Amino acid sequence: MVQAYRADTGNGGVGPQPSGSRFRDLRDRLTRDTGIWRRGIVLACCSVLLTLVMVLHAHIPNTIGNLGSLSETFLPWIAVFVPVLLVLGLVRRSATALIALLLPIVVWFNVFGGLLTDKSGTGGDLTVATHNVNADNADPAGTAQQVAGSGADVIALQELPTGKVKTYESALAGRFPYHSVQGTVGLWSKYPISDTRPVDIKMGWVRAMRTTVTTPKGEVGFVVAHLPSVRVKLHAGFTASQRDESADALGEAIADERLDRVVLLGDLNGTMNDRSLNAVTSQMRSTQGAAGDGFGFSWPASFPMARIDQIMVRGIDPVSSWTLPATDSDHLPIAARVKL
């Protein structure tokens, strides 16, 4: 007779459990813990709310404190709530909260995922740059030279105080033989300019201008603008009514522009998502959105949270778009390369 011997494992003769049994144990624990689905309902509702804000932001009314424009200005930052809800869902051991969190994640990547990639190309005919230099800039000459060092063919500056215009002109004279300053905005060019005049954006003083730059590839219309500032106030919300009126006036000026090829440079105090800038954004393409690397946030310079400084084009193909190093301003300068 042949006898079979079995090693004593010290645990009642039972050998190592197959991996499938561990999954069954986990399944059994989840089945027994019925609260895993009941817990975290509030967290799940928060995830749904974030999703609805991203999907329906255009329907958030502006009648109360311009809440719609405020949410659209900082819309990408909704992503910061995702890890918070994830941690809370894990702490609560809530399957409902964790599953619901997939909604804002999927929608955010669908809306903003394209901005995470580098869409910049090579080549192009013209490099342009724009910068709100800040009226209180302590180093105007250094700021001007730093922006000029980007290699731009055309530079637009905003928030030029009367007492410092000569400093900016002197700092840029060597590289840009053609320039014009209208009110608090100015444009410097390596190529001849003509038909320069202020643009009325309903502010009572000049904060916008247009000019024609005659490039080696022909004439291009340039518009430089600095729309009114906006404020977030506890008692009034997002105060942007004057900015919105000026944006409408700027949109009319761009629509009336006789040249087919147009470049808009400036501080619009609003993002491309802000519906209040539709009069402008509906006519033009953002170089950052079309050919940029990342979000390209430009303000505030110490911790950029929004791209309120814009380079937009009409009848021109963006090739690349980027943010320049910080200067003594509270804005970052931005630049773009375009194909004419």
Short mmCIF file of C-alpha atoms in Angstrom, two decimals:
data_model
loop_
_atom_site.label_atom_id
_atom_site.label_comp_id
_atom_site.label_asym_id
_atom_site.label_seq_id
_atom_site.Cartn_x
_atom_site.Cartn_y
_atom_site.Cartn_z
CA MET A 1 0.00 0.00 0.00
CA VAL A 2 1.25 3.43 -0.91
CA GLN A 3 0.74 6.10 1.70
CA ALA A 4 0.64 9.83 0.86
CA TYR A 5 2.26 12.19 3.29
CA ARG A 6 1.33 15.86 3.68
CA ALA A 7 3.60 18.49 5.20
CA ASP A 8 2.33 20.04 8.40
CA THR A 9 1.99 23.77 7.86
CA GLY A 10 1.17 24.55 11.42
CA ASN A 11 -2.15 26.13 10.51
CA GLY A 12 -4.41 23.15 10.62
CA GLY A 13 -3.04 21.58 7.50
CA VAL A 14 -4.21 24.34 5.21
CA GLY A 15 -1.59 25.54 2.71
CA PRO A 16 -1.25 29.01 1.23
CA GLN A 17 -4.51 30.38 -0.08
CA PRO A 18 -4.73 31.05 -3.82
CA SER A 19 -4.86 34.68 -4.82
CA GLY A 20 -8.46 34.31 -5.91
CA SER A 21 -9.52 33.71 -2.31
CA ARG A 22 -8.07 37.08 -1.26
CA PHE A 23 -10.30 38.79 -3.78
CA ARG A 24 -13.23 36.80 -2.49
CA ASP A 25 -12.41 37.91 1.06
CA LEU A 26 -12.28 41.54 -0.09
CA ARG A 27 -15.56 41.08 -1.91
CA ASP A 28 -17.13 39.54 1.17
CA ARG A 29 -15.96 42.40 3.37
CA LEU A 30 -17.35 44.94 0.92
CA THR A 31 -20.60 43.04 0.77
CA ARG A 32 -20.89 42.91 4.55
CA ASP A 33 -19.96 46.63 4.89
CA THR A 34 -23.13 48.01 3.32
CA GLY A 35 -22.25 51.47 4.62
CA ILE A 36 -19.52 51.77 2.02
CA TRP A 37 -22.24 52.79 -0.46
CA ARG A 38 -24.30 54.88 1.94
CA ARG A 39 -21.36 56.90 3.24
CA GLY A 40 -20.02 59.87 1.31
CA ILE A 41 -23.24 61.00 -0.35
CA VAL A 42 -22.35 64.64 0.34
CA LEU A 43 -18.90 64.15 -1.18
CA ALA A 44 -20.47 62.57 -4.25
CA CYS A 45 -22.79 65.56 -4.60
CA CYS A 46 -19.76 67.87 -4.45
CA SER A 47 -18.19 65.96 -7.35
CA VAL A 48 -21.39 66.28 -9.34
CA LEU A 49 -21.49 70.01 -8.58
CA LEU A 50 -17.93 70.51 -9.84
CA THR A 51 -18.85 68.65 -13.01
CA LEU A 52 -21.92 70.81 -13.58
CA VAL A 53 -19.89 74.01 -13.13
CA MET A 54 -17.48 72.91 -15.86
CA VAL A 55 -20.17 71.72 -18.24
CA LEU A 56 -22.69 74.52 -17.66
CA HIS A 57 -20.44 77.47 -16.78
CA ALA A 58 -21.88 79.47 -19.69
CA HIS A 59 -25.28 79.30 -18.00
CA ILE A 60 -24.15 80.65 -14.64
CA PRO A 61 -25.79 84.10 -14.56
CA ASN A 62 -23.84 87.33 -14.40
CA THR A 63 -26.76 89.20 -12.90
CA ILE A 64 -25.47 88.65 -9.36
CA GLY A 65 -21.93 89.94 -8.94
CA ASN A 66 -20.85 88.71 -12.41
CA LEU A 67 -20.61 85.25 -10.88
CA GLY A 68 -20.49 83.63 -14.31
CA SER A 69 -17.45 85.59 -15.44
CA LEU A 70 -15.73 85.02 -12.11
CA SER A 71 -16.15 81.25 -12.37
CA GLU A 72 -14.95 81.26 -15.98
CA THR A 73 -11.84 83.27 -15.12
CA PHE A 74 -10.56 80.62 -12.72
CA LEU A 75 -12.32 77.59 -14.28
CA PRO A 76 -9.15 75.45 -14.71
CA TRP A 77 -8.49 75.69 -10.97
CA ILE A 78 -11.51 73.49 -10.24
CA ALA A 79 -8.97 70.67 -10.48
CA VAL A 80 -7.55 71.57 -7.05
CA PHE A 81 -10.74 70.24 -5.42
CA VAL A 82 -10.24 66.76 -6.90
CA PRO A 83 -7.40 65.60 -4.58
CA VAL A 84 -9.30 67.06 -1.61
CA LEU A 85 -12.39 65.02 -2.45
CA LEU A 86 -10.20 61.97 -3.11
CA VAL A 87 -8.61 62.13 0.34
CA LEU A 88 -11.98 62.68 2.03
CA GLY A 89 -13.46 59.77 0.09
CA LEU A 90 -10.65 57.46 1.22
CA VAL A 91 -10.98 58.62 4.82
CA ARG A 92 -14.72 57.98 4.71
CA ARG A 93 -14.14 54.64 2.95
CA SER A 94 -16.90 55.58 0.55
CA ALA A 95 -17.17 53.78 -2.78
CA THR A 96 -19.92 56.19 -3.82
CA ALA A 97 -17.70 59.25 -3.31
CA LEU A 98 -14.75 57.70 -5.16
CA ILE A 99 -16.82 56.58 -8.14
CA ALA A 100 -18.54 59.98 -8.40
CA LEU A 101 -15.11 61.65 -8.43
CA LEU A 102 -14.51 60.17 -11.88
CA LEU A 103 -17.06 62.63 -13.30
CA PRO A 104 -15.11 65.90 -12.73
CA ILE A 105 -11.82 64.17 -13.62
CA VAL A 106 -13.10 63.00 -17.01
CA VAL A 107 -14.79 66.33 -17.81
CA TRP A 108 -11.76 68.41 -16.76
CA PHE A 109 -9.44 66.45 -19.03
CA ASN A 110 -11.97 66.74 -21.83
CA VAL A 111 -12.15 70.54 -21.44
CA PHE A 112 -8.57 71.42 -20.50
CA GLY A 113 -6.50 68.36 -21.36
CA GLY A 114 -5.49 69.84 -24.70
CA LEU A 115 -3.77 72.73 -22.91
CA LEU A 116 -1.44 70.38 -21.07
CA THR A 117 0.38 69.40 -24.25
CA ASP A 118 2.97 71.39 -26.17
CA LYS A 119 1.39 72.45 -29.46
CA SER A 120 4.19 74.77 -30.53
CA GLY A 121 5.74 74.38 -33.96
CA THR A 122 8.75 75.74 -35.81
CA GLY A 123 9.18 78.42 -38.43
CA GLY A 124 6.99 81.46 -38.77
CA ASP A 125 7.49 84.96 -40.14
CA LEU A 126 6.98 87.31 -37.22
CA THR A 127 7.58 87.29 -33.47
CA VAL A 128 5.41 89.53 -31.30
CA ALA A 129 5.39 90.23 -27.55
CA THR A 130 3.20 92.13 -25.14
CA HIS A 131 3.63 93.23 -21.54
CA ASN A 132 1.73 95.20 -18.94
CA VAL A 133 4.78 96.88 -17.43
CA ASN A 134 2.97 98.21 -14.33
CA ALA A 135 2.89 101.95 -13.73
CA ASP A 136 4.85 101.50 -10.49
CA ASN A 137 7.65 99.51 -12.15
CA ALA A 138 10.91 100.41 -10.41
CA ASP A 139 13.10 99.36 -13.34
CA PRO A 140 11.44 100.48 -16.58
CA ALA A 141 14.65 100.39 -18.63
CA GLY A 142 15.52 96.88 -17.46
CA THR A 143 11.97 95.69 -18.09
CA ALA A 144 11.99 97.08 -21.63
CA GLN A 145 15.34 95.52 -22.43
CA GLN A 146 14.28 92.18 -21.00
CA VAL A 147 11.17 92.03 -23.20
CA ALA A 148 13.21 93.16 -26.21
CA GLY A 149 15.62 90.32 -25.49
CA SER A 150 12.88 87.87 -26.47
CA GLY A 151 13.79 88.54 -30.09
CA ALA A 152 10.39 90.03 -30.90
CA ASP A 153 9.93 92.03 -34.09
CA VAL A 154 6.99 93.94 -32.61
CA ILE A 155 6.44 94.77 -28.93
CA ALA A 156 3.37 96.24 -27.27
CA LEU A 157 3.49 97.77 -23.79
CA GLN A 158 0.60 98.76 -21.55
CA GLU A 159 0.25 100.88 -18.43
CA LEU A 160 2.91 103.36 -19.48
CA PRO A 161 3.00 106.30 -17.04
CA THR A 162 3.61 109.67 -18.69
CA GLY A 163 6.73 110.33 -16.65
CA LYS A 164 8.43 107.10 -17.74
CA VAL A 165 7.62 107.02 -21.46
CA LYS A 166 10.99 108.60 -22.35
CA THR A 167 12.78 105.87 -20.40
CA TYR A 168 11.03 103.13 -22.34
CA GLU A 169 11.67 104.93 -25.62
CA SER A 170 15.38 105.28 -24.88
CA ALA A 171 15.71 101.64 -23.81
CA LEU A 172 14.08 100.35 -26.99
CA ALA A 173 15.38 102.87 -29.52
CA GLY A 174 18.38 100.78 -30.58
CA ARG A 175 16.34 97.74 -31.62
CA PHE A 176 13.08 99.31 -32.74
CA PRO A 177 13.37 102.33 -35.05
CA TYR A 178 9.60 102.74 -35.36
CA HIS A 179 7.24 103.32 -32.47
CA SER A 180 4.17 105.17 -31.28
CA VAL A 181 2.73 105.82 -27.83
CA GLN A 182 -0.95 106.65 -27.54
CA GLY A 183 -2.09 107.49 -24.03
CA THR A 184 -0.87 104.68 -21.76
CA VAL A 185 -0.20 102.09 -24.48
CA GLY A 186 2.56 101.89 -27.05
CA LEU A 187 3.93 99.79 -29.88
CA TRP A 188 7.56 99.37 -30.98
CA SER A 189 8.43 97.79 -34.34
CA LYS A 190 11.45 96.81 -36.41
CA TYR A 191 9.34 97.51 -39.50
CA PRO A 192 7.69 100.77 -40.64
CA ILE A 193 4.37 101.70 -39.11
CA SER A 194 1.60 103.92 -40.48
CA ASP A 195 -2.03 104.92 -40.03
CA THR A 196 -1.58 105.02 -36.25
CA ARG A 197 -4.45 106.32 -34.16
CA PRO A 198 -6.15 105.86 -30.78
CA VAL A 199 -9.04 103.42 -30.42
CA ASP A 200 -12.00 104.57 -28.36
CA ILE A 201 -12.89 101.86 -25.83
CA LYS A 202 -15.28 104.09 -23.85
CA MET A 203 -12.99 104.88 -20.94
CA GLY A 204 -12.62 108.64 -21.23
CA TRP A 205 -8.86 108.45 -21.86
CA VAL A 206 -6.68 106.57 -24.32
CA ARG A 207 -5.88 102.95 -23.42
CA ALA A 208 -6.02 101.41 -26.89
CA MET A 209 -4.50 102.07 -30.30
CA ARG A 210 -4.18 100.61 -33.78
CA THR A 211 -1.44 100.84 -36.38
CA THR A 212 -0.34 99.20 -39.61
CA VAL A 213 3.02 97.42 -39.62
CA THR A 214 4.52 96.89 -43.07
CA THR A 215 6.34 93.57 -42.72
CA PRO A 216 8.39 91.82 -45.44
CA LYS A 217 5.24 89.73 -46.03
CA GLY A 218 2.92 92.72 -46.37
CA GLU A 219 0.74 94.88 -44.18
CA VAL A 220 -0.57 93.66 -40.83
CA GLY A 221 -2.98 95.57 -38.60
CA PHE A 222 -1.93 95.74 -34.95
CA VAL A 223 -4.26 96.64 -32.10
CA VAL A 224 -2.90 97.29 -28.60
CA ALA A 225 -5.39 97.45 -25.74
CA HIS A 226 -5.55 97.65 -21.96
CA LEU A 227 -9.10 97.03 -20.80
CA PRO A 228 -10.30 98.30 -17.41
CA SER A 229 -9.34 96.35 -14.32
CA VAL A 230 -11.79 94.10 -12.50
CA ARG A 231 -12.12 93.62 -8.76
CA VAL A 232 -13.55 90.93 -6.51
CA LYS A 233 -15.47 92.58 -3.67
CA LEU A 234 -17.44 90.94 -0.89
CA HIS A 235 -20.35 93.35 -1.22
CA ALA A 236 -20.38 93.64 -5.01
CA GLY A 237 -18.91 90.42 -6.35
CA PHE A 238 -16.90 90.51 -9.58
CA THR A 239 -17.07 94.19 -10.58
CA ALA A 240 -16.44 94.10 -14.32
CA SER A 241 -19.14 96.24 -15.94
CA GLN A 242 -16.72 98.87 -17.27
CA ARG A 243 -14.39 96.15 -18.57
CA ASP A 244 -17.32 94.52 -20.35
CA GLU A 245 -18.38 97.78 -22.04
CA SER A 246 -14.81 98.41 -23.18
CA ALA A 247 -14.55 94.86 -24.53
CA ASP A 248 -17.65 95.45 -26.65
CA ALA A 249 -16.15 98.68 -28.02
CA LEU A 250 -12.87 96.91 -28.77
CA GLY A 251 -14.77 94.17 -30.58
CA GLU A 252 -16.44 96.77 -32.77
CA ALA A 253 -13.08 98.36 -33.61
CA ILE A 254 -11.64 94.97 -34.62
CA ALA A 255 -14.71 94.20 -36.74
CA ASP A 256 -14.20 97.54 -38.54
CA GLU A 257 -10.49 96.88 -39.20
CA ARG A 258 -9.90 97.17 -42.96
CA LEU A 259 -6.94 94.75 -43.09
CA ASP A 260 -7.56 91.02 -43.25
CA ARG A 261 -4.53 90.17 -41.11
CA VAL A 262 -4.82 91.51 -37.57
CA VAL A 263 -2.88 90.98 -34.34
CA LEU A 264 -4.31 92.00 -30.97
CA LEU A 265 -1.82 92.52 -28.14
CA GLY A 266 -2.73 93.57 -24.65
CA ASP A 267 -3.98 93.16 -21.13
CA LEU A 268 -7.67 92.34 -21.49
CA ASN A 269 -8.22 91.69 -17.78
CA GLY A 270 -10.06 88.53 -18.72
CA THR A 271 -9.44 85.01 -19.97
CA MET A 272 -10.52 83.36 -23.20
CA ASN A 273 -13.22 81.52 -21.22
CA ASP A 274 -14.85 84.73 -20.01
CA ARG A 275 -18.11 85.19 -21.94
CA SER A 276 -17.92 88.98 -21.42
CA LEU A 277 -15.04 89.11 -23.92
CA ASN A 278 -17.03 87.36 -26.64
CA ALA A 279 -17.11 90.50 -28.77
CA VAL A 280 -13.34 90.08 -29.14
CA THR A 281 -12.71 86.35 -28.75
CA SER A 282 -15.40 85.36 -31.25
CA GLN A 283 -13.45 87.13 -34.01
CA MET A 284 -9.91 86.01 -33.19
CA ARG A 285 -7.79 83.02 -32.22
CA SER A 286 -5.64 82.82 -29.13
CA THR A 287 -2.04 81.99 -30.00
CA GLN A 288 -1.70 80.20 -26.66
CA GLY A 289 -4.76 78.06 -27.25
CA ALA A 290 -3.72 77.22 -30.82
CA ALA A 291 0.04 76.82 -30.48
CA GLY A 292 1.04 77.25 -26.85
CA ASP A 293 2.75 75.08 -24.27
CA GLY A 294 0.55 74.66 -21.20
CA PHE A 295 -1.92 77.18 -19.80
CA GLY A 296 0.40 80.17 -20.18
CA PHE A 297 -0.87 81.93 -17.03
CA SER A 298 0.45 85.51 -16.84
CA TRP A 299 -1.01 87.06 -13.69
CA PRO A 300 -0.11 87.63 -10.93
CA ALA A 301 3.59 87.27 -11.69
CA SER A 302 4.40 85.98 -8.20
CA PHE A 303 1.99 83.04 -8.59
CA PRO A 304 0.29 83.06 -12.01
CA MET A 305 -3.33 81.91 -11.82
CA ALA A 306 -4.92 83.27 -15.00
CA ARG A 307 -3.93 84.33 -18.51
CA ILE A 308 -5.42 87.82 -18.71
CA ASP A 309 -2.68 89.06 -21.06
CA GLN A 310 -3.51 87.96 -24.58
CA ILE A 311 -2.10 87.64 -28.07
CA MET A 312 -4.87 86.99 -30.59
CA VAL A 313 -4.80 86.84 -34.37
CA ARG A 314 -7.15 86.99 -37.34
CA GLY A 315 -6.15 85.84 -40.82
CA ILE A 316 -2.80 84.65 -39.42
CA ASP A 317 -1.58 81.20 -38.35
CA PRO A 318 -0.06 80.88 -34.84
CA VAL A 319 3.12 78.80 -34.78
CA SER A 320 4.14 78.98 -31.12
CA SER A 321 3.25 80.92 -27.99
CA TRP A 322 4.97 81.15 -24.62
CA THR A 323 5.38 83.10 -21.39
CA LEU A 324 8.54 85.15 -20.82
CA PRO A 325 10.51 85.42 -17.54
CA ALA A 326 9.26 87.80 -14.86
CA THR A 327 10.22 91.46 -14.81
CA ASP A 328 9.57 94.12 -12.15
CA SER A 329 5.90 94.10 -13.17
CA ASP A 330 3.03 92.23 -11.53
CA HIS A 331 2.31 90.65 -14.94
CA LEU A 332 4.44 88.23 -16.93
CA PRO A 333 5.27 89.22 -20.51
CA ILE A 334 4.09 86.85 -23.23
CA ALA A 335 5.25 86.24 -26.79
CA ALA A 336 4.18 84.38 -29.92
CA ARG A 337 5.54 83.42 -33.32
CA VAL A 338 3.11 83.62 -36.24
CA LYS A 339 3.06 82.71 -39.91
CA LEU A 340 1.83 85.38 -42.31
#
